[in-house]
Amino acid sequence: MPKFAGKGRPAKCTREELLKVRSQLIPDFCPTARHRPHLQSCSLTTATKCVEPTSWLDDYYSELQKERDLDVPFLGISIGCNKGFDALGTFRMGTFDSGLDKSAWGKAMLRDGEIHHSVCKQDATAPFKVDQDKKTRLGEMHCIEPMPATFKMLKGSAKTLEYDTKGFKVVHGAVSNESGKALFPSGGMVGGVENKGLANCAAIHDKEKRRQVCEEIDVFTLKEYIATHVKSDGPIHNLSIDVEGFDGDVLLGAGAEVLGRVEYLEFEYNWMGSWKRQHLHDMVDMLDDIGFVCYWAGLDRLWRITDCWMRYYDIHTWSNVACVNRPSVPRLASKMEAVFRRTLKEDKVWMAEKFTESDRTTQRAKYAGDVIFSTEHEEMTLKYL
């Protein structure tokens, strides 16, 4: 395999490489996700429900910190900021500011009441290591959160710690493919609750009940938001999207010009919201046209999706995708491809702890003949189920 230089596109996966990926991200339990995705049976969920980008993103910014040849202020945007731990960590990494402390943030968030536990323990992960002998970098981190209770806690914490004066901007609103108004859960909600959002209010048909437990908030496209709230017309160094099933709408509403400015992108894929009628392949294809290479992203591991597509990826299941703009940041693109190549060398099988090898055999027998189990190259790489 020729070495990937970064700016060009990496070589298309061979059949052997696809089979190696399948030996790790096994499709055996994924058919269940087509009917009962909430059971989180698919290996894609097991491997990528939580992202730890230490060996690509942290490593890249560690190198930048040493070089310190950075005239452009850092710009990060977190859409669906939730408890703010990931956004704060990204801001610390992008500005090399050791004063942005996750522990202090957690304590500040608790001052206004209880916060929902973090599924991926973002509050406990190791912070980006800052060289305190180096000068900090100017920057902005836009923390956009629609849930009223969570927004209030985020806003209060940023003010209490004076992180707002450093450029940590907390915004109450939602981002989609068109602007307007939308209802989000508000009544009796614990701050930082996950897996709740727009779809929950839409499911309440009783208008009076919906009025009692939901609050109307502003909705805008990412393109509109950047035009009105972001002064810089330079790169968007980090864009994170986690909006409980409407991530594809955010991407569609951003437009090619805005997405072309993004260096690194993470978004969530699942079965809820607009993802019900959208296909991951179409989103990855759109991003490829702009210059992105996309990967399934997990705990310090990557599996390439761009030019490595397999048909069972069309199953809508909770997972995370990381993409890099190869023309804009070729060094980061090279790092991510290197992590993918390293991941391919592993023999680990990603299977939920609740399953055994016996369950795997039973599942195979139950779904014998299902198209997702075909290893014929043409059938294995079809776009849709």
mmCIF file of C-alpha atoms in Angstrom:
data_model
loop_
_atom_site.group_PDB
_atom_site.id
_atom_site.type_symbol
_atom_site.label_atom_id
_atom_site.label_comp_id
_atom_site.label_asym_id
_atom_site.label_seq_id
_atom_site.Cartn_x
_atom_site.Cartn_y
_atom_site.Cartn_z
ATOM 1 C CA MET A 1 0.000 0.000 0.000
ATOM 2 C CA PRO A 2 1.565 3.380 -1.032
ATOM 3 C CA LYS A 3 2.044 5.891 1.796
ATOM 4 C CA PHE A 4 -0.754 8.441 2.065
ATOM 5 C CA ALA A 5 0.650 11.972 1.737
ATOM 6 C CA GLY A 6 -2.385 13.813 3.095
ATOM 7 C CA LYS A 7 -3.508 16.216 0.373
ATOM 8 C CA GLY A 8 -4.414 13.529 -2.119
ATOM 9 C CA ARG A 9 -7.074 10.941 -1.374
ATOM 10 C CA PRO A 10 -6.074 7.662 0.271
ATOM 11 C CA ALA A 11 -6.265 4.510 -1.800
ATOM 12 C CA LYS A 12 -9.599 2.725 -2.036
ATOM 13 C CA CYS A 13 -9.836 -0.209 0.355
ATOM 14 C CA THR A 14 -9.146 -3.601 -1.160
ATOM 15 C CA ARG A 15 -11.481 -6.540 -0.587
ATOM 16 C CA GLU A 16 -8.956 -7.985 1.867
ATOM 17 C CA GLU A 17 -8.932 -4.745 3.855
ATOM 18 C CA LEU A 18 -12.720 -4.634 3.938
ATOM 19 C CA LEU A 19 -12.786 -8.211 5.220
ATOM 20 C CA LYS A 20 -10.266 -7.251 7.904
ATOM 21 C CA VAL A 21 -12.535 -4.405 9.006
ATOM 22 C CA ARG A 22 -15.480 -6.840 9.070
ATOM 23 C CA SER A 23 -13.486 -9.152 11.319
ATOM 24 C CA GLN A 24 -13.277 -6.295 13.824
ATOM 25 C CA LEU A 25 -16.572 -4.447 13.295
ATOM 26 C CA ILE A 26 -18.503 -7.681 12.948
ATOM 27 C CA PRO A 27 -21.916 -7.399 11.248
ATOM 28 C CA ASP A 28 -23.368 -10.390 13.152
ATOM 29 C CA PHE A 29 -25.555 -8.459 15.606
ATOM 30 C CA CYS A 30 -26.293 -5.489 13.345
ATOM 31 C CA PRO A 31 -29.512 -6.929 11.802
ATOM 32 C CA THR A 32 -31.143 -6.557 15.227
ATOM 33 C CA ALA A 33 -30.453 -2.814 15.069
ATOM 34 C CA ARG A 34 -32.734 -2.480 12.048
ATOM 35 C CA HIS A 35 -35.734 -3.301 14.225
ATOM 36 C CA ARG A 36 -34.567 -2.560 17.767
ATOM 37 C CA PRO A 37 -31.742 -0.017 17.559
ATOM 38 C CA HIS A 38 -32.192 1.022 21.187
ATOM 39 C CA LEU A 39 -30.685 -2.339 22.234
ATOM 40 C CA GLN A 40 -27.312 -1.086 20.904
ATOM 41 C CA SER A 41 -26.370 -4.531 19.603
ATOM 42 C CA CYS A 42 -24.370 -3.570 16.513
ATOM 43 C CA SER A 43 -20.568 -3.587 16.650
ATOM 44 C CA LEU A 44 -20.539 -0.070 15.187
ATOM 45 C CA THR A 45 -22.096 1.128 18.441
ATOM 46 C CA THR A 46 -19.793 -0.946 20.621
ATOM 47 C CA ALA A 47 -16.697 0.389 18.850
ATOM 48 C CA THR A 48 -17.656 4.016 18.257
ATOM 49 C CA LYS A 49 -20.256 5.164 20.795
ATOM 50 C CA CYS A 50 -17.475 7.089 22.552
ATOM 51 C CA VAL A 51 -14.617 8.906 20.826
ATOM 52 C CA GLU A 52 -11.114 9.359 22.201
ATOM 53 C CA PRO A 53 -8.993 11.094 19.521
ATOM 54 C CA THR A 54 -5.709 11.119 21.458
ATOM 55 C CA SER A 55 -3.495 9.615 18.772
ATOM 56 C CA TRP A 56 -4.686 11.845 15.966
ATOM 57 C CA LEU A 57 -6.268 15.115 17.144
ATOM 58 C CA ASP A 58 -4.437 15.576 20.461
ATOM 59 C CA ASP A 59 -1.197 14.494 18.832
ATOM 60 C CA TYR A 60 -1.672 16.989 16.005
ATOM 61 C CA TYR A 61 -2.316 19.884 18.389
ATOM 62 C CA SER A 62 0.623 18.863 20.564
ATOM 63 C CA GLU A 63 2.839 19.332 17.520
ATOM 64 C CA LEU A 64 1.242 22.702 16.766
ATOM 65 C CA GLN A 65 1.855 23.788 20.342
ATOM 66 C CA LYS A 66 5.565 23.042 19.993
ATOM 67 C CA GLU A 67 5.791 24.952 16.720
ATOM 68 C CA ARG A 68 3.651 27.887 17.851
ATOM 69 C CA ASP A 69 3.653 29.362 14.347
ATOM 70 C CA LEU A 70 -0.028 30.241 14.606
ATOM 71 C CA ASP A 71 -1.199 33.693 13.576
ATOM 72 C CA VAL A 72 -4.840 32.682 13.104
ATOM 73 C CA PRO A 73 -6.981 32.545 16.299
ATOM 74 C CA PHE A 74 -8.592 29.200 17.076
ATOM 75 C CA LEU A 75 -12.252 28.775 16.131
ATOM 76 C CA GLY A 76 -14.325 25.876 17.396
ATOM 77 C CA ILE A 77 -18.066 25.230 17.228
ATOM 78 C CA SER A 78 -19.955 22.656 19.286
ATOM 79 C CA ILE A 79 -23.559 22.119 18.184
ATOM 80 C CA GLY A 80 -25.412 20.229 20.885
ATOM 81 C CA CYS A 81 -22.877 21.311 23.495
ATOM 82 C CA ASN A 82 -24.627 19.396 26.290
ATOM 83 C CA LYS A 83 -22.610 19.597 29.536
ATOM 84 C CA GLY A 84 -19.767 21.419 27.784
ATOM 85 C CA PHE A 85 -16.912 19.101 28.782
ATOM 86 C CA ASP A 86 -15.972 18.191 25.203
ATOM 87 C CA ALA A 87 -16.267 21.805 24.043
ATOM 88 C CA LEU A 88 -14.106 23.013 26.917
ATOM 89 C CA GLY A 89 -11.514 20.321 26.214
ATOM 90 C CA THR A 90 -11.437 21.320 22.563
ATOM 91 C CA PHE A 91 -11.038 24.985 23.491
ATOM 92 C CA ARG A 92 -8.176 24.174 25.863
ATOM 93 C CA MET A 93 -6.492 22.141 23.132
ATOM 94 C CA GLY A 94 -6.983 24.797 20.456
ATOM 95 C CA THR A 95 -5.789 27.744 22.571
ATOM 96 C CA PHE A 96 -3.176 25.944 24.705
ATOM 97 C CA ASP A 97 -4.751 27.522 27.776
ATOM 98 C CA SER A 98 -4.192 25.506 30.964
ATOM 99 C CA GLY A 99 -6.581 27.860 32.764
ATOM 100 C CA LEU A 100 -9.506 26.085 31.080
ATOM 101 C CA ASP A 101 -10.051 23.401 33.687
ATOM 102 C CA LYS A 102 -12.539 20.536 33.365
ATOM 103 C CA SER A 103 -12.622 19.855 37.089
ATOM 104 C CA ALA A 104 -13.506 23.451 37.885
ATOM 105 C CA TRP A 105 -16.138 23.346 35.141
ATOM 106 C CA GLY A 106 -17.764 20.271 36.650
ATOM 107 C CA LYS A 107 -18.003 21.926 40.058
ATOM 108 C CA ALA A 108 -19.457 25.091 38.549
ATOM 109 C CA MET A 109 -22.086 23.114 36.647
ATOM 110 C CA LEU A 110 -23.213 21.482 39.910
ATOM 111 C CA ARG A 111 -23.804 24.813 41.632
ATOM 112 C CA ASP A 112 -27.168 25.227 39.936
ATOM 113 C CA GLY A 113 -28.333 21.681 40.648
ATOM 114 C CA GLU A 114 -27.903 18.116 39.476
ATOM 115 C CA ILE A 115 -26.439 17.260 36.074
ATOM 116 C CA HIS A 116 -27.089 14.057 34.184
ATOM 117 C CA HIS A 117 -24.216 11.560 34.157
ATOM 118 C CA SER A 118 -21.909 11.528 31.135
ATOM 119 C CA VAL A 119 -22.308 8.307 29.147
ATOM 120 C CA CYS A 120 -18.753 8.548 27.823
ATOM 121 C CA LYS A 121 -17.334 10.031 31.035
ATOM 122 C CA GLN A 122 -16.159 13.190 29.300
ATOM 123 C CA ASP A 123 -15.835 14.802 32.725
ATOM 124 C CA ALA A 124 -13.169 12.255 33.741
ATOM 125 C CA THR A 125 -10.969 11.964 30.640
ATOM 126 C CA ALA A 126 -7.421 13.305 30.843
ATOM 127 C CA PRO A 127 -7.138 16.964 29.743
ATOM 128 C CA PHE A 128 -4.960 18.061 26.846
ATOM 129 C CA LYS A 129 -1.415 18.561 28.150
ATOM 130 C CA VAL A 130 -0.500 22.226 27.935
ATOM 131 C CA ASP A 131 3.100 23.459 27.949
ATOM 132 C CA GLN A 132 2.817 26.304 30.458
ATOM 133 C CA ASP A 133 6.045 27.855 29.208
ATOM 134 C CA LYS A 134 4.318 28.590 25.922
ATOM 135 C CA LYS A 135 2.061 31.557 25.240
ATOM 136 C CA THR A 136 -1.657 30.896 24.920
ATOM 137 C CA ARG A 137 -3.404 31.326 21.589
ATOM 138 C CA LEU A 138 -6.386 33.602 21.038
ATOM 139 C CA GLY A 139 -9.621 31.901 20.119
ATOM 140 C CA GLU A 140 -13.353 31.361 20.349
ATOM 141 C CA MET A 141 -15.410 28.298 21.210
ATOM 142 C CA HIS A 142 -19.112 28.513 20.350
ATOM 143 C CA CYS A 143 -21.114 26.228 22.645
ATOM 144 C CA ILE A 144 -24.606 26.023 21.103
ATOM 145 C CA GLU A 145 -27.198 24.266 23.269
ATOM 146 C CA PRO A 146 -30.988 24.080 22.756
ATOM 147 C CA MET A 147 -32.091 22.422 26.013
ATOM 148 C CA PRO A 148 -33.219 25.259 28.331
ATOM 149 C CA ALA A 149 -32.069 23.722 31.625
ATOM 150 C CA THR A 150 -28.677 22.757 30.234
ATOM 151 C CA PHE A 151 -28.163 26.151 28.572
ATOM 152 C CA LYS A 152 -28.808 27.934 31.871
ATOM 153 C CA MET A 153 -26.170 25.837 33.637
ATOM 154 C CA LEU A 154 -23.652 26.301 30.822
ATOM 155 C CA LYS A 155 -24.159 30.059 30.746
ATOM 156 C CA GLY A 156 -23.835 30.326 34.533
ATOM 157 C CA SER A 157 -20.680 28.218 34.637
ATOM 158 C CA ALA A 158 -18.970 30.186 31.855
ATOM 159 C CA LYS A 159 -19.731 33.432 33.685
ATOM 160 C CA THR A 160 -18.734 32.146 37.143
ATOM 161 C CA LEU A 161 -15.354 30.907 35.908
ATOM 162 C CA GLU A 162 -14.948 33.901 33.568
ATOM 163 C CA TYR A 163 -14.375 31.538 30.670
ATOM 164 C CA ASP A 164 -16.713 33.792 28.699
ATOM 165 C CA THR A 165 -14.010 36.479 28.832
ATOM 166 C CA LYS A 166 -11.583 34.001 27.279
ATOM 167 C CA GLY A 167 -13.888 33.398 24.302
ATOM 168 C CA PHE A 168 -16.100 30.521 25.478
ATOM 169 C CA LYS A 169 -19.449 31.636 24.064
ATOM 170 C CA VAL A 170 -22.609 29.864 25.251
ATOM 171 C CA VAL A 171 -25.557 30.300 22.877
ATOM 172 C CA HIS A 172 -29.181 29.231 23.374
ATOM 173 C CA GLY A 173 -30.524 27.860 20.109
ATOM 174 C CA ALA A 174 -30.753 24.946 17.728
ATOM 175 C CA VAL A 175 -29.101 24.418 14.358
ATOM 176 C CA SER A 176 -30.824 22.717 11.431
ATOM 177 C CA ASN A 177 -31.247 22.891 7.649
ATOM 178 C CA GLU A 178 -33.623 25.863 7.850
ATOM 179 C CA SER A 179 -34.298 28.655 10.320
ATOM 180 C CA GLY A 180 -37.429 29.168 12.402
ATOM 181 C CA LYS A 181 -38.708 28.052 15.797
ATOM 182 C CA ALA A 182 -38.794 24.644 17.470
ATOM 183 C CA LEU A 183 -39.926 23.094 20.737
ATOM 184 C CA PHE A 184 -37.438 21.493 23.111
ATOM 185 C CA PRO A 185 -38.037 19.709 26.435
ATOM 186 C CA SER A 186 -37.920 22.021 29.448
ATOM 187 C CA GLY A 187 -40.264 20.897 32.229
ATOM 188 C CA GLY A 188 -38.633 18.823 34.960
ATOM 189 C CA MET A 189 -35.470 18.160 32.965
ATOM 190 C CA VAL A 190 -32.123 17.559 34.651
ATOM 191 C CA GLY A 191 -29.336 19.653 33.153
ATOM 192 C CA GLY A 192 -27.090 17.852 30.687
ATOM 193 C CA VAL A 193 -29.525 15.044 29.969
ATOM 194 C CA GLU A 194 -28.550 13.080 26.846
ATOM 195 C CA ASN A 195 -30.738 11.492 24.133
ATOM 196 C CA LYS A 196 -33.452 14.109 24.578
ATOM 197 C CA GLY A 197 -34.336 16.862 22.142
ATOM 198 C CA LEU A 198 -36.568 18.035 19.312
ATOM 199 C CA ALA A 199 -38.048 14.604 18.596
ATOM 200 C CA ASN A 200 -39.335 14.251 22.169
ATOM 201 C CA CYS A 201 -41.574 17.320 21.917
ATOM 202 C CA ALA A 202 -42.736 16.371 18.420
ATOM 203 C CA ALA A 203 -43.938 13.044 19.823
ATOM 204 C CA ILE A 204 -46.312 14.771 22.282
ATOM 205 C CA HIS A 205 -49.637 15.203 20.455
ATOM 206 C CA ASP A 206 -51.558 16.818 23.327
ATOM 207 C CA LYS A 207 -51.004 20.564 22.777
ATOM 208 C CA GLU A 208 -51.610 21.527 26.401
ATOM 209 C CA LYS A 209 -49.188 18.932 27.720
ATOM 210 C CA ARG A 210 -46.624 19.914 25.098
ATOM 211 C CA ARG A 211 -46.928 23.561 26.165
ATOM 212 C CA GLN A 212 -46.269 22.577 29.779
ATOM 213 C CA VAL A 213 -43.133 20.505 29.183
ATOM 214 C CA CYS A 214 -41.604 22.136 26.101
ATOM 215 C CA GLU A 215 -40.191 25.575 25.322
ATOM 216 C CA GLU A 216 -39.982 27.309 21.958
ATOM 217 C CA ILE A 217 -36.478 28.359 20.943
ATOM 218 C CA ASP A 218 -34.781 29.875 17.900
ATOM 219 C CA VAL A 219 -33.512 27.637 15.114
ATOM 220 C CA PHE A 220 -30.938 28.754 12.541
ATOM 221 C CA THR A 221 -28.729 27.174 9.918
ATOM 222 C CA LEU A 222 -24.997 26.941 10.546
ATOM 223 C CA LYS A 223 -24.460 29.160 7.515
ATOM 224 C CA GLU A 224 -26.681 31.867 9.062
ATOM 225 C CA TYR A 225 -25.126 31.493 12.484
ATOM 226 C CA ILE A 226 -21.595 31.942 11.200
ATOM 227 C CA ALA A 227 -22.612 34.952 9.100
ATOM 228 C CA THR A 228 -24.070 36.731 12.146
ATOM 229 C CA HIS A 229 -22.018 35.466 15.115
ATOM 230 C CA VAL A 230 -18.533 34.685 13.796
ATOM 231 C CA LYS A 231 -16.302 37.587 12.785
ATOM 232 C CA SER A 232 -13.528 35.494 11.287
ATOM 233 C CA ASP A 233 -13.750 34.343 7.681
ATOM 234 C CA GLY A 234 -10.817 31.979 8.191
ATOM 235 C CA PRO A 235 -10.741 28.288 9.065
ATOM 236 C CA ILE A 236 -13.162 26.620 11.440
ATOM 237 C CA HIS A 237 -10.658 24.425 13.193
ATOM 238 C CA ASN A 238 -13.095 22.096 14.917
ATOM 239 C CA LEU A 239 -16.807 21.452 14.304
ATOM 240 C CA SER A 240 -18.633 18.992 16.557
ATOM 241 C CA ILE A 241 -22.284 18.014 15.975
ATOM 242 C CA ASP A 242 -24.369 15.944 18.386
ATOM 243 C CA VAL A 243 -28.041 16.822 18.013
ATOM 244 C CA GLU A 244 -29.865 13.567 18.721
ATOM 245 C CA GLY A 245 -30.760 12.470 15.200
ATOM 246 C CA PHE A 246 -30.628 15.741 13.279
ATOM 247 C CA ASP A 247 -26.887 15.863 12.545
ATOM 248 C CA GLY A 248 -27.462 15.398 8.817
ATOM 249 C CA ASP A 249 -29.759 18.433 8.772
ATOM 250 C CA VAL A 250 -27.007 20.549 10.331
ATOM 251 C CA LEU A 251 -24.576 19.458 7.604
ATOM 252 C CA LEU A 252 -27.110 20.137 4.850
ATOM 253 C CA GLY A 253 -27.877 23.583 6.270
ATOM 254 C CA ALA A 254 -24.200 24.501 6.511
ATOM 255 C CA GLY A 255 -23.549 24.467 2.777
ATOM 256 C CA ALA A 256 -20.350 23.659 0.902
ATOM 257 C CA GLU A 257 -18.734 27.064 1.537
ATOM 258 C CA VAL A 258 -18.973 26.787 5.325
ATOM 259 C CA LEU A 259 -18.031 23.102 5.395
ATOM 260 C CA GLY A 260 -15.070 23.865 3.162
ATOM 261 C CA ARG A 261 -13.696 26.058 5.962
ATOM 262 C CA VAL A 262 -13.863 23.213 8.501
ATOM 263 C CA GLU A 263 -10.606 21.416 9.225
ATOM 264 C CA TYR A 264 -11.892 18.660 11.521
ATOM 265 C CA LEU A 265 -15.468 17.436 11.891
ATOM 266 C CA GLU A 266 -17.201 15.000 14.238
ATOM 267 C CA PHE A 267 -20.863 14.055 14.106
ATOM 268 C CA GLU A 268 -23.161 11.416 15.531
ATOM 269 C CA TYR A 269 -25.054 8.878 13.426
ATOM 270 C CA ASN A 270 -28.136 7.052 14.682
ATOM 271 C CA TRP A 271 -31.714 6.016 13.927
ATOM 272 C CA MET A 272 -33.593 8.990 15.360
ATOM 273 C CA GLY A 273 -34.840 12.277 13.921
ATOM 274 C CA SER A 274 -33.926 13.016 10.320
ATOM 275 C CA TRP A 275 -31.473 10.129 10.176
ATOM 276 C CA LYS A 276 -34.540 7.887 9.776
ATOM 277 C CA ARG A 277 -34.862 9.051 6.175
ATOM 278 C CA GLN A 278 -31.221 9.947 5.457
ATOM 279 C CA HIS A 279 -28.302 7.725 4.461
ATOM 280 C CA LEU A 280 -24.802 7.964 5.874
ATOM 281 C CA HIS A 281 -23.338 7.142 2.471
ATOM 282 C CA ASP A 282 -24.951 10.269 0.990
ATOM 283 C CA MET A 283 -23.475 12.481 3.725
ATOM 284 C CA VAL A 284 -20.012 10.958 3.381
ATOM 285 C CA ASP A 285 -20.239 11.338 -0.397
ATOM 286 C CA MET A 286 -21.204 15.017 -0.042
ATOM 287 C CA LEU A 287 -18.304 15.603 2.331
ATOM 288 C CA ASP A 288 -15.945 13.763 -0.029
ATOM 289 C CA ASP A 289 -16.854 16.234 -2.780
ATOM 290 C CA ILE A 290 -15.733 19.050 -0.467
ATOM 291 C CA GLY A 291 -12.445 17.321 0.360
ATOM 292 C CA PHE A 292 -13.167 15.316 3.518
ATOM 293 C CA VAL A 293 -12.106 11.790 4.378
ATOM 294 C CA CYS A 294 -14.420 10.224 6.973
ATOM 295 C CA TYR A 295 -13.854 7.442 9.495
ATOM 296 C CA TRP A 296 -15.746 5.548 12.151
ATOM 297 C CA ALA A 297 -14.169 7.003 15.289
ATOM 298 C CA GLY A 298 -13.723 5.159 18.578
ATOM 299 C CA LEU A 299 -11.331 4.893 21.491
ATOM 300 C CA ASP A 300 -8.055 5.838 19.837
ATOM 301 C CA ARG A 301 -9.070 3.831 16.762
ATOM 302 C CA LEU A 302 -10.338 4.711 13.296
ATOM 303 C CA TRP A 303 -11.946 2.718 10.491
ATOM 304 C CA ARG A 304 -12.164 4.541 7.182
ATOM 305 C CA ILE A 305 -15.594 4.959 5.577
ATOM 306 C CA THR A 306 -14.634 7.054 2.528
ATOM 307 C CA ASP A 307 -13.746 4.651 -0.310
ATOM 308 C CA CYS A 308 -14.138 1.771 2.187
ATOM 309 C CA TRP A 309 -17.919 1.630 2.309
ATOM 310 C CA MET A 310 -19.735 -1.576 3.196
ATOM 311 C CA ARG A 311 -23.428 -2.198 2.840
ATOM 312 C CA TYR A 312 -24.156 -2.882 6.502
ATOM 313 C CA TYR A 313 -23.024 0.672 7.340
ATOM 314 C CA ASP A 314 -26.456 1.696 6.050
ATOM 315 C CA ILE A 315 -27.985 0.256 9.227
ATOM 316 C CA HIS A 316 -28.938 3.194 11.427
ATOM 317 C CA THR A 317 -27.281 2.637 14.795
ATOM 318 C CA TRP A 318 -25.701 4.884 17.405
ATOM 319 C CA SER A 319 -22.138 5.612 16.328
ATOM 320 C CA ASN A 320 -19.688 8.450 15.725
ATOM 321 C CA VAL A 321 -17.947 9.675 12.589
ATOM 322 C CA ALA A 322 -14.809 11.833 12.356
ATOM 323 C CA CYS A 323 -13.799 13.581 9.124
ATOM 324 C CA VAL A 324 -10.719 15.536 8.117
ATOM 325 C CA ASN A 325 -10.425 18.152 5.378
ATOM 326 C CA ARG A 326 -7.469 16.672 3.523
ATOM 327 C CA PRO A 327 -6.540 19.765 1.403
ATOM 328 C CA SER A 328 -6.688 22.081 4.448
ATOM 329 C CA VAL A 329 -4.836 19.971 7.024
ATOM 330 C CA PRO A 330 -2.833 17.274 5.200
ATOM 331 C CA ARG A 331 -0.737 16.513 8.269
ATOM 332 C CA LEU A 332 -3.828 15.709 10.342
ATOM 333 C CA ALA A 333 -5.211 13.708 7.405
ATOM 334 C CA SER A 334 -2.016 11.651 7.312
ATOM 335 C CA LYS A 335 -2.217 11.014 11.051
ATOM 336 C CA MET A 336 -5.793 9.784 10.820
ATOM 337 C CA GLU A 337 -5.009 7.450 7.941
ATOM 338 C CA ALA A 338 -2.027 6.126 9.906
ATOM 339 C CA VAL A 339 -4.319 5.373 12.855
ATOM 340 C CA PHE A 340 -6.649 3.503 10.492
ATOM 341 C CA ARG A 341 -3.718 1.457 9.178
ATOM 342 C CA ARG A 342 -2.617 0.701 12.725
ATOM 343 C CA THR A 343 -6.168 -0.294 13.692
ATOM 344 C CA LEU A 344 -6.287 -2.749 10.786
ATOM 345 C CA LYS A 345 -3.399 -4.671 12.343
ATOM 346 C CA GLU A 346 -5.384 -5.472 15.477
ATOM 347 C CA ASP A 347 -7.222 -8.735 16.062
ATOM 348 C CA LYS A 348 -9.808 -7.288 18.440
ATOM 349 C CA VAL A 349 -13.445 -8.194 17.806
ATOM 350 C CA TRP A 350 -15.885 -5.447 18.779
ATOM 351 C CA MET A 351 -18.816 -7.241 20.346
ATOM 352 C CA ALA A 352 -21.042 -5.982 23.161
ATOM 353 C CA GLU A 353 -20.120 -7.521 26.529
ATOM 354 C CA LYS A 354 -23.595 -9.023 26.876
ATOM 355 C CA PHE A 355 -22.909 -11.357 23.917
ATOM 356 C CA THR A 356 -20.896 -14.569 23.697
ATOM 357 C CA GLU A 357 -19.461 -16.541 20.784
ATOM 358 C CA SER A 358 -22.438 -18.865 21.152
ATOM 359 C CA ASP A 359 -24.777 -15.886 20.700
ATOM 360 C CA ARG A 360 -22.811 -14.954 17.600
ATOM 361 C CA THR A 361 -23.341 -18.420 16.092
ATOM 362 C CA THR A 362 -27.044 -18.288 16.907
ATOM 363 C CA GLN A 363 -27.376 -14.846 15.366
ATOM 364 C CA ARG A 364 -25.678 -16.004 12.173
ATOM 365 C CA ALA A 365 -28.071 -18.922 11.872
ATOM 366 C CA LYS A 366 -31.086 -16.723 12.574
ATOM 367 C CA TYR A 367 -30.204 -14.269 9.822
ATOM 368 C CA ALA A 368 -28.684 -16.736 7.363
ATOM 369 C CA GLY A 369 -29.081 -15.368 3.860
ATOM 370 C CA ASP A 370 -29.314 -11.739 5.005
ATOM 371 C CA VAL A 371 -27.612 -9.505 2.430
ATOM 372 C CA ILE A 372 -25.376 -7.856 5.023
ATOM 373 C CA PHE A 373 -23.462 -11.112 5.444
ATOM 374 C CA SER A 374 -22.456 -11.373 1.794
ATOM 375 C CA THR A 375 -18.713 -11.041 1.215
ATOM 376 C CA GLU A 376 -18.980 -10.852 -2.570
ATOM 377 C CA HIS A 377 -17.241 -7.553 -3.312
ATOM 378 C CA GLU A 378 -19.961 -5.983 -5.461
ATOM 379 C CA GLU A 379 -22.769 -6.893 -3.084
ATOM 380 C CA MET A 380 -20.724 -6.118 0.037
ATOM 381 C CA THR A 381 -20.029 -2.546 -1.159
ATOM 382 C CA LEU A 382 -23.508 -1.520 -2.355
ATOM 383 C CA LYS A 383 -24.651 1.874 -1.031
ATOM 384 C CA TYR A 384 -27.943 0.924 0.561
ATOM 385 C CA LEU A 385 -29.744 -2.000 2.101
#
